Amino acid sequence: MPVKEAYLERVVGDVEKLAVQVAHLKSQLARQSGGLQLRYYWELEYLRNRFAEFKQHVEELEAADESCSEALFQSVETTRRDLEQTIEGLMGGPS
């Protein structure tokens, strides 16, 4: 399996894992008071925007040929790590 395809396969698994965590986070926040929900509104908005950016980077990588530049891989990785950190931070926040 070419490197790009193997990487994209792994990224899809990561996205699925992150989506489950976000669904859990949203469920947690839905049970909280309105004040706490408002407190996390901007963080959730940031998360939505980063997911959209992540999706765009992955689509660019999918469309690129196998000899695509390291910059595409790096942009996907950077966005993925930021998403993971943001989600972990939010999951540790509301209780």
PDB file of N, CA and C in Angstrom, residues 11-95:
ATOM      1  N   VAL A  11      -5.611   8.256   9.191  1.00  0.00           N
ATOM      2  CA  VAL A  11      -6.256   9.534   9.513  1.00  0.00           C
ATOM      3  C   VAL A  11      -7.772   9.359   9.615  1.00  0.00           C
ATOM      4  N   VAL A  12      -8.349   8.546   8.737  1.00  0.00           N
ATOM      5  CA  VAL A  12      -9.795   8.300   8.803  1.00  0.00           C
ATOM      6  C   VAL A  12     -10.143   7.656  10.144  1.00  0.00           C
ATOM      7  N   GLY A  13      -9.337   6.739  10.597  1.00  0.00           N
ATOM      8  CA  GLY A  13      -9.551   6.137  11.917  1.00  0.00           C
ATOM      9  C   GLY A  13      -9.447   7.165  13.022  1.00  0.00           C
ATOM     10  N   ASP A  14      -8.486   8.061  12.911  1.00  0.00           N
ATOM     11  CA  ASP A  14      -8.337   9.131  13.901  1.00  0.00           C
ATOM     12  C   ASP A  14      -9.566  10.036  13.915  1.00  0.00           C
ATOM     13  N   VAL A  15     -10.066  10.358  12.733  1.00  0.00           N
ATOM     14  CA  VAL A  15     -11.249  11.226  12.638  1.00  0.00           C
ATOM     15  C   VAL A  15     -12.444  10.555  13.305  1.00  0.00           C
ATOM     16  N   GLU A  16     -12.613   9.278  13.070  1.00  0.00           N
ATOM     17  CA  GLU A  16     -13.730   8.564  13.689  1.00  0.00           C
ATOM     18  C   GLU A  16     -13.620   8.590  15.214  1.00  0.00           C
ATOM     19  N   LYS A  17     -12.411   8.391  15.713  1.00  0.00           N
ATOM     20  CA  LYS A  17     -12.184   8.433  17.163  1.00  0.00           C
ATOM     21  C   LYS A  17     -12.487   9.832  17.711  1.00  0.00           C
ATOM     22  N   LEU A  18     -12.011  10.859  17.022  1.00  0.00           N
ATOM     23  CA  LEU A  18     -12.262  12.241  17.464  1.00  0.00           C
ATOM     24  C   LEU A  18     -13.752  12.575  17.415  1.00  0.00           C
ATOM     25  N   ALA A  19     -14.447  12.086  16.396  1.00  0.00           N
ATOM     26  CA  ALA A  19     -15.887  12.347  16.276  1.00  0.00           C
ATOM     27  C   ALA A  19     -16.652  11.727  17.442  1.00  0.00           C
ATOM     28  N   VAL A  20     -16.252  10.538  17.875  1.00  0.00           N
ATOM     29  CA  VAL A  20     -16.885   9.894  19.032  1.00  0.00           C
ATOM     30  C   VAL A  20     -16.640  10.724  20.282  1.00  0.00           C
ATOM     31  N   GLN A  21     -15.423  11.220  20.440  1.00  0.00           N
ATOM     32  CA  GLN A  21     -15.100  12.044  21.602  1.00  0.00           C
ATOM     33  C   GLN A  21     -15.907  13.338  21.594  1.00  0.00           C
ATOM     34  N   VAL A  22     -16.072  13.958  20.427  1.00  0.00           N
ATOM     35  CA  VAL A  22     -16.846  15.196  20.333  1.00  0.00           C
ATOM     36  C   VAL A  22     -18.313  14.920  20.651  1.00  0.00           C
ATOM     37  N   ALA A  23     -18.848  13.822  20.163  1.00  0.00           N
ATOM     38  CA  ALA A  23     -20.237  13.471  20.475  1.00  0.00           C
ATOM     39  C   ALA A  23     -20.418  13.286  21.980  1.00  0.00           C
ATOM     40  N   HIS A  24     -19.449  12.637  22.619  1.00  0.00           N
ATOM     41  CA  HIS A  24     -19.494  12.460  24.071  1.00  0.00           C
ATOM     42  C   HIS A  24     -19.425  13.814  24.778  1.00  0.00           C
ATOM     43  N   LEU A  25     -18.548  14.669  24.301  1.00  0.00           N
ATOM     44  CA  LEU A  25     -18.395  16.001  24.880  1.00  0.00           C
ATOM     45  C   LEU A  25     -19.695  16.799  24.751  1.00  0.00           C
ATOM     46  N   LYS A  26     -20.301  16.766  23.574  1.00  0.00           N
ATOM     47  CA  LYS A  26     -21.567  17.482  23.371  1.00  0.00           C
ATOM     48  C   LYS A  26     -22.644  16.938  24.296  1.00  0.00           C
ATOM     49  N   SER A  27     -22.679  15.632  24.465  1.00  0.00           N
ATOM     50  CA  SER A  27     -23.649  15.016  25.371  1.00  0.00           C
ATOM     51  C   SER A  27     -23.423  15.485  26.800  1.00  0.00           C
ATOM     52  N   GLN A  28     -22.167  15.539  27.206  1.00  0.00           N
ATOM     53  CA  GLN A  28     -21.814  16.021  28.543  1.00  0.00           C
ATOM     54  C   GLN A  28     -22.277  17.461  28.737  1.00  0.00           C
ATOM     55  N   LEU A  29     -21.992  18.304  27.753  1.00  0.00           N
ATOM     56  CA  LEU A  29     -22.345  19.716  27.856  1.00  0.00           C
ATOM     57  C   LEU A  29     -23.854  19.929  27.819  1.00  0.00           C
ATOM     58  N   ALA A  30     -24.573  19.092  27.093  1.00  0.00           N
ATOM     59  CA  ALA A  30     -26.027  19.232  27.007  1.00  0.00           C
ATOM     60  C   ALA A  30     -26.681  19.048  28.375  1.00  0.00           C
ATOM     61  N   ARG A  31     -26.032  18.291  29.245  1.00  0.00           N
ATOM     62  CA  ARG A  31     -26.584  18.053  30.586  1.00  0.00           C
ATOM     63  C   ARG A  31     -26.198  19.142  31.576  1.00  0.00           C
ATOM     64  N   GLN A  32     -25.372  20.091  31.166  1.00  0.00           N
ATOM     65  CA  GLN A  32     -24.901  21.145  32.060  1.00  0.00           C
ATOM     66  C   GLN A  32     -25.846  22.348  32.027  1.00  0.00           C
ATOM     67  N   SER A  33     -25.640  23.227  32.968  1.00  0.00           N
ATOM     68  CA  SER A  33     -26.445  24.443  33.023  1.00  0.00           C
ATOM     69  C   SER A  33     -26.141  25.333  31.821  1.00  0.00           C
ATOM     70  N   GLY A  34     -27.061  26.234  31.527  1.00  0.00           N
ATOM     71  CA  GLY A  34     -26.882  27.157  30.403  1.00  0.00           C
ATOM     72  C   GLY A  34     -25.624  27.987  30.520  1.00  0.00           C
ATOM     73  N   GLY A  35     -25.261  28.376  31.728  1.00  0.00           N
ATOM     74  CA  GLY A  35     -24.053  29.173  31.935  1.00  0.00           C
ATOM     75  C   GLY A  35     -22.795  28.418  31.541  1.00  0.00           C
ATOM     76  N   LEU A  36     -22.751  27.154  31.895  1.00  0.00           N
ATOM     77  CA  LEU A  36     -21.584  26.349  31.543  1.00  0.00           C
ATOM     78  C   LEU A  36     -21.544  26.097  30.039  1.00  0.00           C
ATOM     79  N   GLN A  37     -22.716  25.895  29.447  1.00  0.00           N
ATOM     80  CA  GLN A  37     -22.771  25.706  28.000  1.00  0.00           C
ATOM     81  C   GLN A  37     -22.236  26.943  27.291  1.00  0.00           C
ATOM     82  N   LEU A  38     -22.646  28.124  27.763  1.00  0.00           N
ATOM     83  CA  LEU A  38     -22.153  29.362  27.159  1.00  0.00           C
ATOM     84  C   LEU A  38     -20.654  29.520  27.353  1.00  0.00           C
ATOM     85  N   ARG A  39     -20.153  29.072  28.474  1.00  0.00           N
ATOM     86  CA  ARG A  39     -18.721  29.171  28.759  1.00  0.00           C
ATOM     87  C   ARG A  39     -17.898  28.426  27.709  1.00  0.00           C
ATOM     88  N   TYR A  40     -18.428  27.327  27.206  1.00  0.00           N
ATOM     89  CA  TYR A  40     -17.700  26.510  26.242  1.00  0.00           C
ATOM     90  C   TYR A  40     -18.121  26.755  24.796  1.00  0.00           C
ATOM     91  N   TYR A  41     -18.988  27.730  24.580  1.00  0.00           N
ATOM     92  CA  TYR A  41     -19.476  27.995  23.219  1.00  0.00           C
ATOM     93  C   TYR A  41     -18.333  28.276  22.249  1.00  0.00           C
ATOM     94  N   TRP A  42     -17.408  29.159  22.618  1.00  0.00           N
ATOM     95  CA  TRP A  42     -16.334  29.547  21.706  1.00  0.00           C
ATOM     96  C   TRP A  42     -15.353  28.412  21.479  1.00  0.00           C
ATOM     97  N   GLU A  43     -15.117  27.611  22.518  1.00  0.00           N
ATOM     98  CA  GLU A  43     -14.239  26.459  22.342  1.00  0.00           C
ATOM     99  C   GLU A  43     -14.846  25.461  21.354  1.00  0.00           C
ATOM    100  N   LEU A  44     -16.163  25.257  21.458  1.00  0.00           N
ATOM    101  CA  LEU A  44     -16.827  24.348  20.523  1.00  0.00           C
ATOM    102  C   LEU A  44     -16.842  24.928  19.112  1.00  0.00           C
ATOM    103  N   GLU A  45     -16.990  26.223  19.009  1.00  0.00           N
ATOM    104  CA  GLU A  45     -16.940  26.871  17.697  1.00  0.00           C
ATOM    105  C   GLU A  45     -15.549  26.715  17.080  1.00  0.00           C
ATOM    106  N   TYR A  46     -14.523  26.897  17.897  1.00  0.00           N
ATOM    107  CA  TYR A  46     -13.147  26.697  17.440  1.00  0.00           C
ATOM    108  C   TYR A  46     -12.966  25.262  16.954  1.00  0.00           C
ATOM    109  N   LEU A  47     -13.515  24.328  17.701  1.00  0.00           N
ATOM    110  CA  LEU A  47     -13.422  22.916  17.337  1.00  0.00           C
ATOM    111  C   LEU A  47     -14.094  22.644  15.998  1.00  0.00           C
ATOM    112  N   ARG A  48     -15.268  23.223  15.781  1.00  0.00           N
ATOM    113  CA  ARG A  48     -15.968  23.065  14.499  1.00  0.00           C
ATOM    114  C   ARG A  48     -15.118  23.599  13.344  1.00  0.00           C
ATOM    115  N   ASN A  49     -14.545  24.770  13.550  1.00  0.00           N
ATOM    116  CA  ASN A  49     -13.714  25.376  12.506  1.00  0.00           C
ATOM    117  C   ASN A  49     -12.468  24.540  12.223  1.00  0.00           C
ATOM    118  N   ARG A  50     -11.842  23.997  13.268  1.00  0.00           N
ATOM    119  CA  ARG A  50     -10.659  23.161  13.072  1.00  0.00           C
ATOM    120  C   ARG A  50     -11.015  21.858  12.361  1.00  0.00           C
ATOM    121  N   PHE A  51     -12.188  21.291  12.661  1.00  0.00           N
ATOM    122  CA  PHE A  51     -12.619  20.086  11.950  1.00  0.00           C
ATOM    123  C   PHE A  51     -12.808  20.395  10.467  1.00  0.00           C
ATOM    124  N   ALA A  52     -13.390  21.539  10.159  1.00  0.00           N
ATOM    125  CA  ALA A  52     -13.575  21.932   8.756  1.00  0.00           C
ATOM    126  C   ALA A  52     -12.225  22.104   8.071  1.00  0.00           C
ATOM    127  N   GLU A  53     -11.287  22.720   8.762  1.00  0.00           N
ATOM    128  CA  GLU A  53      -9.948  22.905   8.213  1.00  0.00           C
ATOM    129  C   GLU A  53      -9.254  21.555   8.024  1.00  0.00           C
ATOM    130  N   PHE A  54      -9.422  20.673   9.000  1.00  0.00           N
ATOM    131  CA  PHE A  54      -8.840  19.338   8.922  1.00  0.00           C
ATOM    132  C   PHE A  54      -9.392  18.591   7.708  1.00  0.00           C
ATOM    133  N   LYS A  55     -10.694  18.669   7.520  1.00  0.00           N
ATOM    134  CA  LYS A  55     -11.330  18.014   6.381  1.00  0.00           C
ATOM    135  C   LYS A  55     -10.763  18.553   5.069  1.00  0.00           C
ATOM    136  N   GLN A  56     -10.585  19.851   4.993  1.00  0.00           N
ATOM    137  CA  GLN A  56     -10.036  20.474   3.789  1.00  0.00           C
ATOM    138  C   GLN A  56      -8.612  19.980   3.519  1.00  0.00           C
ATOM    139  N   HIS A  57      -7.789  19.898   4.556  1.00  0.00           N
ATOM    140  CA  HIS A  57      -6.416  19.414   4.395  1.00  0.00           C
ATOM    141  C   HIS A  57      -6.402  17.960   3.920  1.00  0.00           C
ATOM    142  N   VAL A  58      -7.273  17.139   4.493  1.00  0.00           N
ATOM    143  CA  VAL A  58      -7.336  15.730   4.097  1.00  0.00           C
ATOM    144  C   VAL A  58      -7.779  15.613   2.644  1.00  0.00           C
ATOM    145  N   GLU A  59      -8.758  16.411   2.240  1.00  0.00           N
ATOM    146  CA  GLU A  59      -9.214  16.384   0.848  1.00  0.00           C
ATOM    147  C   GLU A  59      -8.099  16.808  -0.105  1.00  0.00           C
ATOM    148  N   GLU A  60      -7.320  17.805   0.281  1.00  0.00           N
ATOM    149  CA  GLU A  60      -6.182  18.232  -0.539  1.00  0.00           C
ATOM    150  C   GLU A  60      -5.169  17.097  -0.671  1.00  0.00           C
ATOM    151  N   LEU A  61      -4.941  16.400   0.425  1.00  0.00           N
ATOM    152  CA  LEU A  61      -4.000  15.290   0.410  1.00  0.00           C
ATOM    153  C   LEU A  61      -4.519  14.145  -0.462  1.00  0.00           C
ATOM    154  N   GLU A  62      -5.816  13.870  -0.367  1.00  0.00           N
ATOM    155  CA  GLU A  62      -6.416  12.822  -1.202  1.00  0.00           C
ATOM    156  C   GLU A  62      -6.269  13.147  -2.682  1.00  0.00           C
ATOM    157  N   ALA A  63      -6.424  14.403  -3.033  1.00  0.00           N
ATOM    158  CA  ALA A  63      -6.374  14.822  -4.435  1.00  0.00           C
ATOM    159  C   ALA A  63      -4.946  14.892  -4.975  1.00  0.00           C
ATOM    160  N   ALA A  64      -3.975  14.991  -4.093  1.00  0.00           N
ATOM    161  CA  ALA A  64      -2.578  15.133  -4.517  1.00  0.00           C
ATOM    162  C   ALA A  64      -2.040  13.795  -5.024  1.00  0.00           C
ATOM    163  N   ASP A  65      -1.054  13.858  -5.886  1.00  0.00           N
ATOM    164  CA  ASP A  65      -0.435  12.616  -6.346  1.00  0.00           C
ATOM    165  C   ASP A  65       0.490  12.065  -5.261  1.00  0.00           C
ATOM    166  N   GLU A  66       0.935  10.847  -5.470  1.00  0.00           N
ATOM    167  CA  GLU A  66       1.731  10.149  -4.455  1.00  0.00           C
ATOM    168  C   GLU A  66       2.997  10.909  -4.068  1.00  0.00           C
ATOM    169  N   SER A  67       3.506  11.693  -4.977  1.00  0.00           N
ATOM    170  CA  SER A  67       4.733  12.436  -4.679  1.00  0.00           C
ATOM    171  C   SER A  67       4.439  13.813  -4.075  1.00  0.00           C
ATOM    172  N   CYS A  68       3.282  13.917  -3.434  1.00  0.00           N
ATOM    173  CA  CYS A  68       2.884  15.212  -2.853  1.00  0.00           C
ATOM    174  C   CYS A  68       3.913  15.667  -1.824  1.00  0.00           C
ATOM    175  N   SER A  69       3.901  16.939  -1.599  1.00  0.00           N
ATOM    176  CA  SER A  69       4.919  17.524  -0.729  1.00  0.00           C
ATOM    177  C   SER A  69       4.688  17.172   0.733  1.00  0.00           C
ATOM    178  N   GLU A  70       5.747  17.221   1.477  1.00  0.00           N
ATOM    179  CA  GLU A  70       5.710  16.990   2.915  1.00  0.00           C
ATOM    180  C   GLU A  70       4.810  18.020   3.605  1.00  0.00           C
ATOM    181  N   ALA A  71       4.666  19.183   3.006  1.00  0.00           N
ATOM    182  CA  ALA A  71       3.834  20.244   3.602  1.00  0.00           C
ATOM    183  C   ALA A  71       2.388  19.799   3.771  1.00  0.00           C
ATOM    184  N   LEU A  72       1.850  19.022   2.824  1.00  0.00           N
ATOM    185  CA  LEU A  72       0.474  18.533   2.951  1.00  0.00           C
ATOM    186  C   LEU A  72       0.344  17.579   4.132  1.00  0.00           C
ATOM    187  N   PHE A  73       1.284  16.647   4.252  1.00  0.00           N
ATOM    188  CA  PHE A  73       1.260  15.736   5.400  1.00  0.00           C
ATOM    189  C   PHE A  73       1.362  16.524   6.699  1.00  0.00           C
ATOM    190  N   GLN A  74       2.250  17.506   6.705  1.00  0.00           N
ATOM    191  CA  GLN A  74       2.458  18.296   7.916  1.00  0.00           C
ATOM    192  C   GLN A  74       1.213  19.091   8.297  1.00  0.00           C
ATOM    193  N   SER A  75       0.511  19.656   7.321  1.00  0.00           N
ATOM    194  CA  SER A  75      -0.696  20.430   7.636  1.00  0.00           C
ATOM    195  C   SER A  75      -1.784  19.535   8.225  1.00  0.00           C
ATOM    196  N   VAL A  76      -1.903  18.320   7.698  1.00  0.00           N
ATOM    197  CA  VAL A  76      -2.887  17.377   8.249  1.00  0.00           C
ATOM    198  C   VAL A  76      -2.497  17.004   9.675  1.00  0.00           C
ATOM    199  N   GLU A  77      -1.237  16.690   9.885  1.00  0.00           N
ATOM    200  CA  GLU A  77      -0.764  16.293  11.215  1.00  0.00           C
ATOM    201  C   GLU A  77      -0.914  17.413  12.237  1.00  0.00           C
ATOM    202  N   THR A  78      -0.557  18.612  11.855  1.00  0.00           N
ATOM    203  CA  THR A  78      -0.662  19.751  12.767  1.00  0.00           C
ATOM    204  C   THR A  78      -2.109  19.978  13.182  1.00  0.00           C
ATOM    205  N   THR A  79      -3.003  19.942  12.227  1.00  0.00           N
ATOM    206  CA  THR A  79      -4.425  20.151  12.526  1.00  0.00           C
ATOM    207  C   THR A  79      -4.967  19.014  13.374  1.00  0.00           C
ATOM    208  N   ARG A  80      -4.577  17.771  13.065  1.00  0.00           N
ATOM    209  CA  ARG A  80      -5.041  16.613  13.835  1.00  0.00           C
ATOM    210  C   ARG A  80      -4.590  16.718  15.291  1.00  0.00           C
ATOM    211  N   ARG A  81      -3.327  17.058  15.498  1.00  0.00           N
ATOM    212  CA  ARG A  81      -2.813  17.191  16.869  1.00  0.00           C
ATOM    213  C   ARG A  81      -3.544  18.297  17.630  1.00  0.00           C
ATOM    214  N   ASP A  82      -3.807  19.406  16.957  1.00  0.00           N
ATOM    215  CA  ASP A  82      -4.525  20.506  17.602  1.00  0.00           C
ATOM    216  C   ASP A  82      -5.940  20.069  17.987  1.00  0.00           C
ATOM    217  N   LEU A  83      -6.595  19.346  17.103  1.00  0.00           N
ATOM    218  CA  LEU A  83      -7.929  18.830  17.415  1.00  0.00           C
ATOM    219  C   LEU A  83      -7.889  17.918  18.636  1.00  0.00           C
ATOM    220  N   GLU A  84      -6.939  17.002  18.657  1.00  0.00           N
ATOM    221  CA  GLU A  84      -6.820  16.085  19.791  1.00  0.00           C
ATOM    222  C   GLU A  84      -6.599  16.849  21.093  1.00  0.00           C
ATOM    223  N   GLN A  85      -5.706  17.821  21.077  1.00  0.00           N
ATOM    224  CA  GLN A  85      -5.416  18.592  22.278  1.00  0.00           C
ATOM    225  C   GLN A  85      -6.624  19.403  22.728  1.00  0.00           C
ATOM    226  N   THR A  86      -7.320  19.999  21.768  1.00  0.00           N
ATOM    227  CA  THR A  86      -8.504  20.800  22.106  1.00  0.00           C
ATOM    228  C   THR A  86      -9.586  19.914  22.718  1.00  0.00           C
ATOM    229  N   ILE A  87      -9.820  18.770  22.109  1.00  0.00           N
ATOM    230  CA  ILE A  87     -10.842  17.852  22.620  1.00  0.00           C
ATOM    231  C   ILE A  87     -10.469  17.344  24.015  1.00  0.00           C
ATOM    232  N   GLU A  88      -9.212  16.949  24.177  1.00  0.00           N
ATOM    233  CA  GLU A  88      -8.764  16.480  25.495  1.00  0.00           C
ATOM    234  C   GLU A  88      -8.940  17.569  26.557  1.00  0.00           C
ATOM    235  N   GLY A  89      -8.609  18.804  26.189  1.00  0.00           N
ATOM    236  CA  GLY A  89      -8.764  19.919  27.112  1.00  0.00           C
ATOM    237  C   GLY A  89     -10.213  20.148  27.495  1.00  0.00           C
ATOM    238  N   LEU A  90     -11.094  20.075  26.511  1.00  0.00           N
ATOM    239  CA  LEU A  90     -12.507  20.274  26.790  1.00  0.00           C
ATOM    240  C   LEU A  90     -13.102  19.111  27.580  1.00  0.00           C
ATOM    241  N   MET A  91     -12.670  17.909  27.299  1.00  0.00           N
ATOM    242  CA  MET A  91     -13.198  16.760  28.018  1.00  0.00           C
ATOM    243  C   MET A  91     -12.752  16.774  29.471  1.00  0.00           C
ATOM    244  N   GLY A  92     -11.594  17.344  29.724  1.00  0.00           N
ATOM    245  CA  GLY A  92     -11.125  17.457  31.090  1.00  0.00           C
ATOM    246  C   GLY A  92     -11.762  18.624  31.815  1.00  0.00           C
ATOM    247  N   GLY A  93     -12.323  19.581  31.035  1.00  0.00           N
ATOM    248  CA  GLY A  93     -12.892  20.789  31.605  1.00  0.00           C
ATOM    249  C   GLY A  93     -14.255  20.609  32.251  1.00  0.00           C
ATOM    250  N   PRO A  94     -15.300  20.374  31.461  1.00  0.00           N
ATOM    251  CA  PRO A  94     -16.646  20.295  32.071  1.00  0.00           C
ATOM    252  C   PRO A  94     -16.848  18.963  32.767  1.00  0.00           C
ATOM    253  N   SER A  95     -17.318  19.004  33.994  1.00  0.00           N
ATOM    254  CA  SER A  95     -17.634  17.750  34.682  1.00  0.00           C
ATOM    255  C   SER A  95     -18.943  17.856  35.394  1.00  0.00           C
TER     256      SER A  95
END
